[in-house]
Amino acid sequence: MKRFIALAVLAALCLSLLAGCGQPAPSQSAAAPSQTASQPAGSAPAAKEYPAGKMTFWTYGMPEYMKRYFDGYIAREGSGAQGVEVEMVNYSGEAEVRQQVMMSLTAGSTADLPTAISTFPVSMQVLAENGILKDITDQVQPYLDQFIPGAFDQATYNGRIYGIPYALQPKMLFYNNDLFEEYGIDPARMSTMDGYIEVGKELLEKSGGKVQLSYVDPGSYTWRYWFRRGLMPQAGAKIWSDDGASVVFDTDPGTKLAFSTFQQLFEGGMLYNAATFQPAQYEAAREGKIATFYIESFWDSYLRSNLADMSGSWRSMPAPVFSEVGTAGAQAIGMYCIVDKENDPYTDLFVDMMLDFNLNTEARNAWSDEMIAEGLPTEHPITKDMLADPYWSQPSDYYGGESYKQMVTKAYENQSDNLPVTENDAEADTIISSELEKYVAGSQDMDTTIQTIGKLLRQKLNLK
């Protein structure tokens, strides 16, 4: 059976892929009754009834918030699912979710598999290739034009759709406006990478070395957030040749631009050493030691949760761009994929709930209000009509009266293409991140780092 032949590939993948990024997954409160989202506008809700039972998701991050939305959907009159219980099984990250799928298949326990899993494009492609995920192209095709351009790109493999996104996280810049006012620096200067670096130098000089522009994580998050989703796609960089058959990382001018930019920031003393998502990082920001965060839009929820006492201090803007390229970072997708197992009664229900999350403006706004009121994560819409709703341009007290929601919408407009994903990206991420960590630790210089990465990619992946 094809999926069992794939287990050796999946086992290797489990060892090589980085764990999930830990960013929050959305969810909702009980929402007002409305049309079933998987029906075209103006048509009657689906009449399908679902048997009582448990619909299980294997996920990571903060899945209890998405569960709120699902529970609210099920509770609505006309959902046909009042007897269904949603169970979110939370794992440490993407790699553990994938490993659990593999272990169940190996043991022949297909009945124990969930209805759906959280995953990222590298794993999605391998799982889809080996028949483990359900092709949902026909179910979602009628609604694609309601989503913003590119919303399903990372959920598509060989022209077929295997995942439904609940979020696209654009690259953004969060900055402590109090510091910029204190030192008389215009934040608009950070619209370009050159300007961003110059602002970093000025902050260091004017503060006597107290204020650093941003931070550097000593572990794997540096590659994940600074490079794979930021500097690399923004610089038009490449790891592989266009056909994926050879390594160009160490000869590509875009890679050189991305790494030399980071080198200027790091060796210029502009990056505070702090592990991402850890208390020391938040405390450094609270003390004014970290002026900006160059990261995806999900950072909003971490600021509000961990730095609630700094309400009014923070602002946001699209990520700085390289003037010679002009795009502002790649969008990180948050998506669920259906596991293709026999006789699961809830696959259609899953699609309906996910489409409702993306298309039901009334329910989504109510959920977002509740999340914000509790200081919990929320997600920005990825559909055109919802983005046009006035709710998604409201000002925010946390951002000093500016509209963070409107800024995210603006950040959607100028995104870089994500780095192409190949079957080798899982292991490549591990290799690149490991060498980059050595650079951050001071055990090798940047030229050595780049050349060593190129050499190891060729050797370990048997590529030219």
CSV table of C-alpha atoms in Angstrom, one decimal:
chain,number,residue,atom,x,y,z
A,1,MET,CA,0.0,0.0,0.0
A,2,LYS,CA,1.4,3.3,-1.1
A,3,ARG,CA,1.1,5.0,2.3
A,4,PHE,CA,3.0,2.2,4.0
A,5,ILE,CA,5.8,2.3,1.5
A,6,ALA,CA,6.2,6.0,2.5
A,7,LEU,CA,7.0,5.2,6.1
A,8,ALA,CA,10.7,5.1,5.6
A,9,VAL,CA,10.6,8.5,4.0
A,10,LEU,CA,8.5,9.8,6.8
A,11,ALA,CA,10.8,8.4,9.5
A,12,ALA,CA,13.7,10.3,8.0
A,13,LEU,CA,11.6,13.4,7.7
A,14,CYS,CA,10.7,13.2,11.4
A,15,LEU,CA,14.4,13.3,12.4
A,16,SER,CA,15.3,16.1,10.1
A,17,LEU,CA,12.5,18.7,10.2
A,18,LEU,CA,12.5,21.4,12.8
A,19,ALA,CA,9.7,21.4,15.3
A,20,GLY,CA,6.7,23.7,14.8
A,21,CYS,CA,7.2,27.4,15.3
A,22,GLY,CA,4.9,27.6,18.3
A,23,GLN,CA,2.8,30.5,17.0
A,24,PRO,CA,-0.8,30.6,18.2
A,25,ALA,CA,-3.6,28.8,16.4
A,26,PRO,CA,-6.9,30.6,16.2
A,27,SER,CA,-10.3,29.6,17.5
A,28,GLN,CA,-13.6,31.0,18.6
A,29,SER,CA,-16.5,31.5,21.0
A,30,ALA,CA,-20.0,30.3,20.2
A,31,ALA,CA,-21.0,32.4,17.2
A,32,ALA,CA,-24.4,33.6,16.1
A,33,PRO,CA,-26.3,31.3,13.7
A,34,SER,CA,-25.6,31.8,10.1
A,35,GLN,CA,-25.5,30.3,6.7
A,36,THR,CA,-23.3,27.2,6.4
A,37,ALA,CA,-20.1,28.6,4.8
A,38,SER,CA,-19.6,25.7,2.4
A,39,GLN,CA,-22.8,26.7,0.5
A,40,PRO,CA,-22.6,29.5,-2.1
A,41,ALA,CA,-23.9,32.9,-1.0
A,42,GLY,CA,-27.7,33.0,-1.0
A,43,SER,CA,-28.2,29.2,-1.1
A,44,ALA,CA,-29.8,27.2,1.7
A,45,PRO,CA,-27.6,25.6,4.4
A,46,ALA,CA,-26.5,22.0,4.0
A,47,ALA,CA,-29.1,19.5,5.3
A,48,LYS,CA,-26.5,16.8,6.2
A,49,GLU,CA,-26.7,15.3,9.6
A,50,TYR,CA,-23.6,14.1,11.4
A,51,PRO,CA,-23.5,11.1,13.8
A,52,ALA,CA,-22.8,11.8,17.5
A,53,GLY,CA,-19.1,11.1,18.3
A,54,LYS,CA,-15.7,12.7,18.6
A,55,MET,CA,-14.0,14.6,15.9
A,56,THR,CA,-10.3,14.7,16.7
A,57,PHE,CA,-7.5,17.1,15.6
A,58,TRP,CA,-3.8,16.6,16.1
A,59,THR,CA,-2.2,20.0,16.4
A,60,TYR,CA,0.3,22.2,18.2
A,61,GLY,CA,0.6,25.8,19.4
A,62,MET,CA,-2.6,27.0,21.1
A,63,PRO,CA,-5.4,24.9,19.6
A,64,GLU,CA,-7.9,25.5,22.3
A,65,TYR,CA,-8.7,28.8,20.7
A,66,MET,CA,-9.6,27.2,17.4
A,67,LYS,CA,-11.7,24.8,19.4
A,68,ARG,CA,-13.8,27.7,20.6
A,69,TYR,CA,-14.7,28.5,17.0
A,70,PHE,CA,-15.5,24.8,16.2
A,71,ASP,CA,-17.6,24.4,19.3
A,72,GLY,CA,-19.5,27.5,18.4
A,73,TYR,CA,-20.1,26.3,14.9
A,74,ILE,CA,-21.4,22.9,16.1
A,75,ALA,CA,-23.8,24.6,18.6
A,76,ARG,CA,-25.5,26.6,15.9
A,77,GLU,CA,-29.0,25.6,14.8
A,78,GLY,CA,-28.8,23.9,11.5
A,79,SER,CA,-25.2,22.7,11.7
A,80,GLY,CA,-26.4,19.1,11.9
A,81,ALA,CA,-23.6,18.3,14.3
A,82,GLN,CA,-24.9,19.0,17.8
A,83,GLY,CA,-23.9,15.5,18.9
A,84,VAL,CA,-20.3,16.0,17.8
A,85,GLU,CA,-17.5,16.7,20.3
A,86,VAL,CA,-14.4,18.4,19.1
A,87,GLU,CA,-11.1,17.1,20.6
A,88,MET,CA,-7.9,19.0,20.1
A,89,VAL,CA,-4.8,16.8,20.9
A,90,ASN,CA,-1.9,19.2,21.4
A,91,TYR,CA,1.7,18.2,20.6
A,92,SER,CA,5.0,20.0,20.9
A,93,GLY,CA,5.2,20.9,17.2
A,94,GLU,CA,4.8,19.9,13.6
A,95,ALA,CA,7.4,17.1,13.9
A,96,GLU,CA,5.6,15.3,16.7
A,97,VAL,CA,2.3,15.5,14.9
A,98,ARG,CA,3.9,13.9,11.9
A,99,GLN,CA,5.6,11.3,14.0
A,100,GLN,CA,2.3,10.3,15.6
A,101,VAL,CA,0.7,9.9,12.2
A,102,MET,CA,3.6,7.7,11.2
A,103,MET,CA,3.4,5.6,14.3
A,104,SER,CA,-0.3,4.9,13.9
A,105,LEU,CA,0.2,3.9,10.3
A,106,THR,CA,3.1,1.6,11.2
A,107,ALA,CA,1.0,-0.1,13.9
A,108,GLY,CA,-1.9,-0.4,11.5
A,109,SER,CA,-4.1,1.7,13.8
A,110,THR,CA,-5.7,3.7,11.1
A,111,ALA,CA,-8.9,4.0,13.2
A,112,ASP,CA,-6.9,6.0,15.8
A,113,LEU,CA,-5.9,8.6,13.3
A,114,PRO,CA,-7.5,12.1,13.6
A,115,THR,CA,-9.9,13.7,11.2
A,116,ALA,CA,-7.3,16.5,10.5
A,117,ILE,CA,-3.8,17.6,11.5
A,118,SER,CA,-1.9,20.9,11.6
A,119,THR,CA,1.1,21.0,9.4
A,120,PHE,CA,3.4,23.1,7.2
A,121,PRO,CA,4.2,22.9,3.4
A,122,VAL,CA,7.2,20.6,3.6
A,123,SER,CA,5.4,17.9,5.5
A,124,MET,CA,2.2,18.5,3.6
A,125,GLN,CA,3.9,17.7,0.3
A,126,VAL,CA,5.5,14.5,1.6
A,127,LEU,CA,2.3,13.3,3.2
A,128,ALA,CA,0.2,14.1,0.1
A,129,GLU,CA,2.7,12.5,-2.2
A,130,ASN,CA,2.3,9.2,-0.2
A,131,GLY,CA,-1.5,9.2,-0.1
A,132,ILE,CA,-1.9,10.1,3.6
A,133,LEU,CA,-3.8,13.4,3.1
A,134,LYS,CA,-7.2,13.8,1.5
A,135,ASP,CA,-7.5,15.8,-1.8
A,136,ILE,CA,-10.1,18.5,-1.1
A,137,THR,CA,-9.7,20.4,-4.4
A,138,ASP,CA,-13.2,19.8,-5.6
A,139,GLN,CA,-14.7,20.9,-2.2
A,140,VAL,CA,-12.9,24.2,-2.0
A,141,GLN,CA,-12.6,25.2,-5.6
A,142,PRO,CA,-16.0,27.1,-5.7
A,143,TYR,CA,-14.7,29.5,-3.0
A,144,LEU,CA,-11.1,30.2,-4.1
A,145,ASP,CA,-12.0,33.5,-5.7
A,146,GLN,CA,-13.3,34.8,-2.3
A,147,PHE,CA,-9.8,34.4,-0.8
A,148,ILE,CA,-6.9,36.9,-1.3
A,149,PRO,CA,-4.5,36.0,-4.1
A,150,GLY,CA,-2.1,33.2,-3.1
A,151,ALA,CA,-4.0,32.0,-0.1
A,152,PHE,CA,-3.9,28.4,-1.1
A,153,ASP,CA,-0.5,28.4,-2.8
A,154,GLN,CA,1.2,26.7,0.2
A,155,ALA,CA,-1.7,24.2,0.6
A,156,THR,CA,-1.3,23.0,-3.0
A,157,TYR,CA,0.8,20.2,-4.3
A,158,ASN,CA,1.0,19.1,-8.0
A,159,GLY,CA,-2.0,21.2,-8.8
A,160,ARG,CA,-4.2,19.7,-6.1
A,161,ILE,CA,-5.3,21.2,-2.8
A,162,TYR,CA,-4.6,19.3,0.4
A,163,GLY,CA,-5.1,21.9,3.1
A,164,ILE,CA,-7.3,24.8,4.2
A,165,PRO,CA,-5.6,27.8,5.6
A,166,TYR,CA,-6.9,29.6,8.7
A,167,ALA,CA,-4.1,32.2,8.6
A,168,LEU,CA,-1.5,33.8,6.5
A,169,GLN,CA,1.1,35.6,8.6
A,170,PRO,CA,2.8,38.4,6.7
A,171,LYS,CA,6.2,39.6,7.7
A,172,MET,CA,6.0,42.8,9.8
A,173,LEU,CA,8.0,45.1,12.0
A,174,PHE,CA,6.8,45.8,15.5
A,175,TYR,CA,8.5,48.8,17.2
A,176,ASN,CA,8.5,50.5,20.6
A,177,ASN,CA,7.3,54.0,19.7
A,178,ASP,CA,8.3,55.4,23.1
A,179,LEU,CA,12.0,54.7,22.3
A,180,PHE,CA,11.7,56.4,18.9
A,181,GLU,CA,10.2,59.5,20.4
A,182,GLU,CA,12.8,59.5,23.2
A,183,TYR,CA,15.7,59.5,20.8
A,184,GLY,CA,14.0,61.6,18.1
A,185,ILE,CA,14.1,59.0,15.3
A,186,ASP,CA,11.4,58.8,12.6
A,187,PRO,CA,10.1,55.1,12.4
A,188,ALA,CA,9.3,55.7,8.7
A,189,ARG,CA,13.0,55.5,8.0
A,190,MET,CA,12.7,51.8,8.6
A,191,SER,CA,10.7,51.2,5.4
A,192,THR,CA,13.9,50.0,3.7
A,193,MET,CA,16.6,47.6,5.0
A,194,ASP,CA,19.3,50.3,4.6
A,195,GLY,CA,17.2,52.6,6.6
A,196,TYR,CA,16.6,49.9,9.2
A,197,ILE,CA,20.3,49.4,9.7
A,198,GLU,CA,21.0,53.1,9.9
A,199,VAL,CA,18.3,53.4,12.6
A,200,GLY,CA,19.9,50.6,14.5
A,201,LYS,CA,23.2,52.3,14.5
A,202,GLU,CA,21.6,55.6,15.6
A,203,LEU,CA,19.8,53.9,18.5
A,204,LEU,CA,23.0,52.4,19.7
A,205,GLU,CA,24.8,55.7,19.6
A,206,LYS,CA,22.1,57.9,21.1
A,207,SER,CA,21.4,55.4,23.9
A,208,GLY,CA,25.0,54.8,24.8
A,209,GLY,CA,24.7,51.1,23.8
A,210,LYS,CA,21.6,50.5,25.9
A,211,VAL,CA,19.0,50.1,23.1
A,212,GLN,CA,19.6,47.5,20.4
A,213,LEU,CA,17.6,47.4,17.3
A,214,SER,CA,16.3,43.9,17.6
A,215,TYR,CA,17.3,40.5,18.9
A,216,VAL,CA,19.0,37.2,17.8
A,217,ASP,CA,17.9,33.8,19.0
A,218,PRO,CA,20.9,31.5,19.7
A,219,GLY,CA,18.9,28.5,18.4
A,220,SER,CA,16.9,27.4,15.4
A,221,TYR,CA,14.5,30.3,15.4
A,222,THR,CA,17.1,32.5,13.8
A,223,TRP,CA,17.0,30.6,10.6
A,224,ARG,CA,13.2,30.2,10.7
A,225,TYR,CA,12.2,33.8,11.4
A,226,TRP,CA,15.1,36.0,10.3
A,227,PHE,CA,15.9,34.0,7.1
A,228,ARG,CA,13.5,31.4,5.7
A,229,ARG,CA,10.4,33.7,6.1
A,230,GLY,CA,12.2,37.0,6.0
A,231,LEU,CA,15.6,38.0,4.6
A,232,MET,CA,15.9,35.1,2.1
A,233,PRO,CA,12.6,35.6,0.2
A,234,GLN,CA,12.9,39.3,0.5
A,235,ALA,CA,16.3,39.2,-1.1
A,236,GLY,CA,15.1,36.9,-3.9
A,237,ALA,CA,17.5,34.3,-2.5
A,238,LYS,CA,17.7,30.6,-3.5
A,239,ILE,CA,18.8,27.4,-1.9
A,240,TRP,CA,18.4,25.3,-5.0
A,241,SER,CA,18.6,25.7,-8.8
A,242,ASP,CA,15.3,26.3,-10.5
A,243,ASP,CA,14.9,22.6,-11.2
A,244,GLY,CA,15.8,21.6,-7.6
A,245,ALA,CA,18.6,19.4,-8.8
A,246,SER,CA,21.6,21.3,-7.6
A,247,VAL,CA,22.7,23.6,-4.7
A,248,VAL,CA,23.2,27.3,-5.4
A,249,PHE,CA,23.0,28.5,-1.8
A,250,ASP,CA,26.7,29.5,-1.6
A,251,THR,CA,26.8,31.2,-5.0
A,252,ASP,CA,23.5,32.9,-5.1
A,253,PRO,CA,23.6,36.7,-5.0
A,254,GLY,CA,20.3,36.9,-3.1
A,255,THR,CA,21.6,34.6,-0.4
A,256,LYS,CA,24.7,36.8,-0.1
A,257,LEU,CA,22.5,39.9,0.3
A,258,ALA,CA,20.4,38.2,3.0
A,259,PHE,CA,23.3,36.9,5.0
A,260,SER,CA,25.4,40.1,4.6
A,261,THR,CA,22.5,42.1,5.9
A,262,PHE,CA,22.2,40.0,9.0
A,263,GLN,CA,25.9,40.1,9.4
A,264,GLN,CA,25.8,44.0,9.5
A,265,LEU,CA,23.1,43.8,12.2
A,266,PHE,CA,24.8,41.1,14.3
A,267,GLU,CA,28.4,42.2,14.1
A,268,GLY,CA,27.3,45.9,14.4
A,269,GLY,CA,26.0,45.0,17.9
A,270,MET,CA,22.4,45.8,17.0
A,271,LEU,CA,20.9,42.4,18.1
A,272,TYR,CA,20.2,41.5,21.7
A,273,ASN,CA,20.9,37.8,22.5
A,274,ALA,CA,17.6,36.3,23.7
A,275,ALA,CA,15.7,33.1,23.1
A,276,THR,CA,12.4,33.6,21.3
A,277,PHE,CA,9.2,33.2,23.3
A,278,GLN,CA,11.1,33.2,26.6
A,279,PRO,CA,10.6,35.5,29.6
A,280,ALA,CA,14.1,37.1,29.3
A,281,GLN,CA,13.2,38.3,25.8
A,282,TYR,CA,10.0,40.0,27.0
A,283,GLU,CA,11.7,41.5,30.0
A,284,ALA,CA,14.4,43.0,27.7
A,285,ALA,CA,11.7,44.6,25.6
A,286,ARG,CA,10.0,45.9,28.7
A,287,GLU,CA,13.3,47.5,29.8
A,288,GLY,CA,13.8,49.2,26.4
A,289,LYS,CA,16.7,47.0,25.4
A,290,ILE,CA,15.0,45.7,22.3
A,291,ALA,CA,13.5,48.4,20.0
A,292,THR,CA,11.9,46.3,17.2
A,293,PHE,CA,10.8,42.8,16.3
A,294,TYR,CA,11.2,41.7,12.7
A,295,ILE,CA,8.8,38.7,12.6
A,296,GLU,CA,5.4,37.5,11.4
A,297,SER,CA,2.1,39.2,12.3
A,298,PHE,CA,1.4,36.5,15.0
A,299,TRP,CA,3.8,38.5,17.2
A,300,ASP,CA,0.8,40.7,18.0
A,301,SER,CA,-0.7,38.1,20.3
A,302,TYR,CA,2.7,37.6,22.1
A,303,LEU,CA,3.1,41.3,22.7
A,304,ARG,CA,-0.5,41.6,24.1
A,305,SER,CA,-0.1,38.5,26.3
A,306,ASN,CA,3.3,39.1,27.6
A,307,LEU,CA,3.7,42.8,27.6
A,308,ALA,CA,0.2,43.9,28.5
A,309,ASP,CA,1.7,46.6,30.7
A,310,MET,CA,3.2,48.3,27.6
A,311,SER,CA,-0.2,49.0,26.1
A,312,GLY,CA,0.1,52.2,24.0
A,313,SER,CA,3.8,51.9,23.4
A,314,TRP,CA,4.0,49.5,20.5
A,315,ARG,CA,3.3,50.2,16.8
A,316,SER,CA,3.5,48.1,13.7
A,317,MET,CA,4.3,48.4,10.0
A,318,PRO,CA,5.1,46.2,7.0
A,319,ALA,CA,8.6,44.7,7.1
A,320,PRO,CA,11.5,46.8,5.7
A,321,VAL,CA,12.3,46.1,2.0
A,322,PHE,CA,15.5,45.7,0.1
A,323,SER,CA,15.3,48.7,-2.3
A,324,GLU,CA,16.7,46.6,-5.1
A,325,VAL,CA,14.0,43.9,-4.7
A,326,GLY,CA,11.1,45.8,-3.2
A,327,THR,CA,9.0,43.0,-1.4
A,328,ALA,CA,8.4,42.7,2.3
A,329,GLY,CA,8.9,39.1,3.3
A,330,ALA,CA,7.0,35.8,2.8
A,331,GLN,CA,3.7,34.8,4.4
A,332,ALA,CA,3.7,31.9,6.8
A,333,ILE,CA,0.7,29.7,6.4
A,334,GLY,CA,-1.4,28.2,9.2
A,335,MET,CA,-3.4,25.3,7.8
A,336,TYR,CA,-5.2,22.1,8.6
A,337,CYS,CA,-5.1,19.0,6.4
A,338,ILE,CA,-7.6,16.1,6.4
A,339,VAL,CA,-6.1,12.6,7.0
A,340,ASP,CA,-7.3,10.3,4.3
A,341,LYS,CA,-8.7,7.4,6.3
A,342,GLU,CA,-11.7,5.2,5.5
A,343,ASN,CA,-15.1,5.8,6.9
A,344,ASP,CA,-14.4,9.1,8.8
A,345,PRO,CA,-17.9,10.7,9.1
A,346,TYR,CA,-16.6,14.2,9.8
A,347,THR,CA,-14.5,15.2,6.8
A,348,ASP,CA,-17.3,17.3,5.2
A,349,LEU,CA,-18.0,18.8,8.6
A,350,PHE,CA,-14.4,19.8,8.9
A,351,VAL,CA,-14.4,21.5,5.5
A,352,ASP,CA,-17.6,23.4,6.4
A,353,MET,CA,-16.2,24.6,9.7
A,354,MET,CA,-13.0,25.9,8.1
A,355,LEU,CA,-14.8,27.6,5.3
A,356,ASP,CA,-17.1,29.2,7.9
A,357,PHE,CA,-14.1,30.4,9.8
A,358,ASN,CA,-12.8,32.2,6.7
A,359,LEU,CA,-16.1,33.4,5.2
A,360,ASN,CA,-18.6,34.1,8.0
A,361,THR,CA,-17.8,37.7,8.9
A,362,GLU,CA,-20.3,38.0,11.8
A,363,ALA,CA,-19.1,34.9,13.6
A,364,ARG,CA,-15.4,35.7,13.0
A,365,ASN,CA,-15.8,39.2,14.3
A,366,ALA,CA,-17.5,37.9,17.4
A,367,TRP,CA,-14.7,35.4,18.0
A,368,SER,CA,-12.0,38.0,17.5
A,369,ASP,CA,-13.7,40.4,20.0
A,370,GLU,CA,-13.7,37.6,22.6
A,371,MET,CA,-10.0,36.7,21.9
A,372,ILE,CA,-8.9,40.3,22.2
A,373,ALA,CA,-10.9,41.0,25.3
A,374,GLU,CA,-9.1,38.0,27.0
A,375,GLY,CA,-5.7,39.0,25.7
A,376,LEU,CA,-5.6,35.8,23.6
A,377,PRO,CA,-4.5,35.1,20.0
A,378,THR,CA,-6.6,35.9,17.1
A,379,GLU,CA,-6.1,35.7,13.3
A,380,HIS,CA,-6.4,38.2,10.5
A,381,PRO,CA,-8.9,37.4,7.7
A,382,ILE,CA,-7.7,36.0,4.4
A,383,THR,CA,-10.9,36.6,2.4
A,384,LYS,CA,-11.8,39.7,0.5
A,385,ASP,CA,-15.2,40.5,1.8
A,386,MET,CA,-14.1,40.0,5.4
A,387,LEU,CA,-11.1,42.3,5.0
A,388,ALA,CA,-13.5,45.0,3.6
A,389,ASP,CA,-15.6,44.9,6.7
A,390,PRO,CA,-15.0,48.1,8.8
A,391,TYR,CA,-14.3,45.9,11.8
A,392,TRP,CA,-10.9,45.0,10.3
A,393,SER,CA,-9.7,48.6,10.2
A,394,GLN,CA,-10.6,49.5,13.8
A,395,PRO,CA,-8.0,51.4,15.9
A,396,SER,CA,-6.3,49.6,18.8
A,397,ASP,CA,-5.6,51.0,22.2
A,398,TYR,CA,-2.7,48.6,22.5
A,399,TYR,CA,-1.1,50.3,19.4
A,400,GLY,CA,-1.7,53.8,20.6
A,401,GLY,CA,-4.9,54.3,18.7
A,402,GLU,CA,-3.4,53.1,15.4
A,403,SER,CA,-5.1,50.2,13.6
A,404,TYR,CA,-3.0,47.1,13.8
A,405,LYS,CA,-5.7,45.3,11.8
A,406,GLN,CA,-5.4,47.7,8.9
A,407,MET,CA,-1.6,47.4,9.0
A,408,VAL,CA,-1.8,43.7,8.6
A,409,THR,CA,-4.0,44.1,5.6
A,410,LYS,CA,-1.5,46.6,4.2
A,411,ALA,CA,1.3,44.0,4.8
A,412,TYR,CA,-0.6,41.5,2.6
A,413,GLU,CA,-0.1,43.7,-0.4
A,414,ASN,CA,3.6,43.5,-1.0
A,415,GLN,CA,4.7,40.0,0.0
A,416,SER,CA,7.7,38.1,-1.3
A,417,ASP,CA,7.2,34.6,-2.8
A,418,ASN,CA,8.0,31.9,-0.3
A,419,LEU,CA,11.2,29.9,-0.9
A,420,PRO,CA,10.3,26.9,-3.2
A,421,VAL,CA,9.9,23.7,-1.2
A,422,THR,CA,11.6,20.5,-2.4
A,423,GLU,CA,11.9,17.1,-0.9
A,424,ASN,CA,15.3,18.2,0.4
A,425,ASP,CA,14.2,21.2,2.4
A,426,ALA,CA,13.5,19.3,5.6
A,427,GLU,CA,17.1,18.2,6.0
A,428,ALA,CA,18.4,21.4,4.5
A,429,ASP,CA,16.7,23.4,7.3
A,430,THR,CA,18.6,21.4,9.9
A,431,ILE,CA,21.9,21.8,8.1
A,432,ILE,CA,21.5,25.6,7.6
A,433,SER,CA,20.2,26.3,11.0
A,434,SER,CA,23.0,24.3,12.7
A,435,GLU,CA,25.7,26.3,10.9
A,436,LEU,CA,24.0,29.6,11.5
A,437,GLU,CA,23.9,28.8,15.2
A,438,LYS,CA,27.7,28.3,15.1
A,439,TYR,CA,28.0,31.8,13.6
A,440,VAL,CA,25.8,33.3,16.3
A,441,ALA,CA,27.8,31.5,19.0
A,442,GLY,CA,31.0,33.1,17.5
A,443,SER,CA,32.7,29.8,16.5
A,444,GLN,CA,32.9,30.7,12.8
A,445,ASP,CA,32.7,33.8,10.6
A,446,MET,CA,30.0,34.5,8.0
A,447,ASP,CA,32.0,33.5,4.9
A,448,THR,CA,32.8,30.2,6.5
A,449,THR,CA,29.2,29.7,7.5
A,450,ILE,CA,27.9,30.2,3.9
A,451,GLN,CA,30.6,28.1,2.3
A,452,THR,CA,30.2,25.3,4.8
A,453,ILE,CA,26.4,25.2,4.3
A,454,GLY,CA,26.9,24.9,0.6
A,455,LYS,CA,29.4,22.1,1.0
A,456,LEU,CA,27.2,20.1,3.5
A,457,LEU,CA,24.1,20.5,1.4
A,458,ARG,CA,25.9,18.9,-1.5
A,459,GLN,CA,27.5,16.1,0.6
A,460,LYS,CA,24.6,15.1,2.8
A,461,LEU,CA,21.9,15.4,0.1
A,462,ASN,CA,24.1,13.9,-2.7
A,463,LEU,CA,23.5,16.9,-5.0
A,464,LYS,CA,25.8,18.8,-7.3
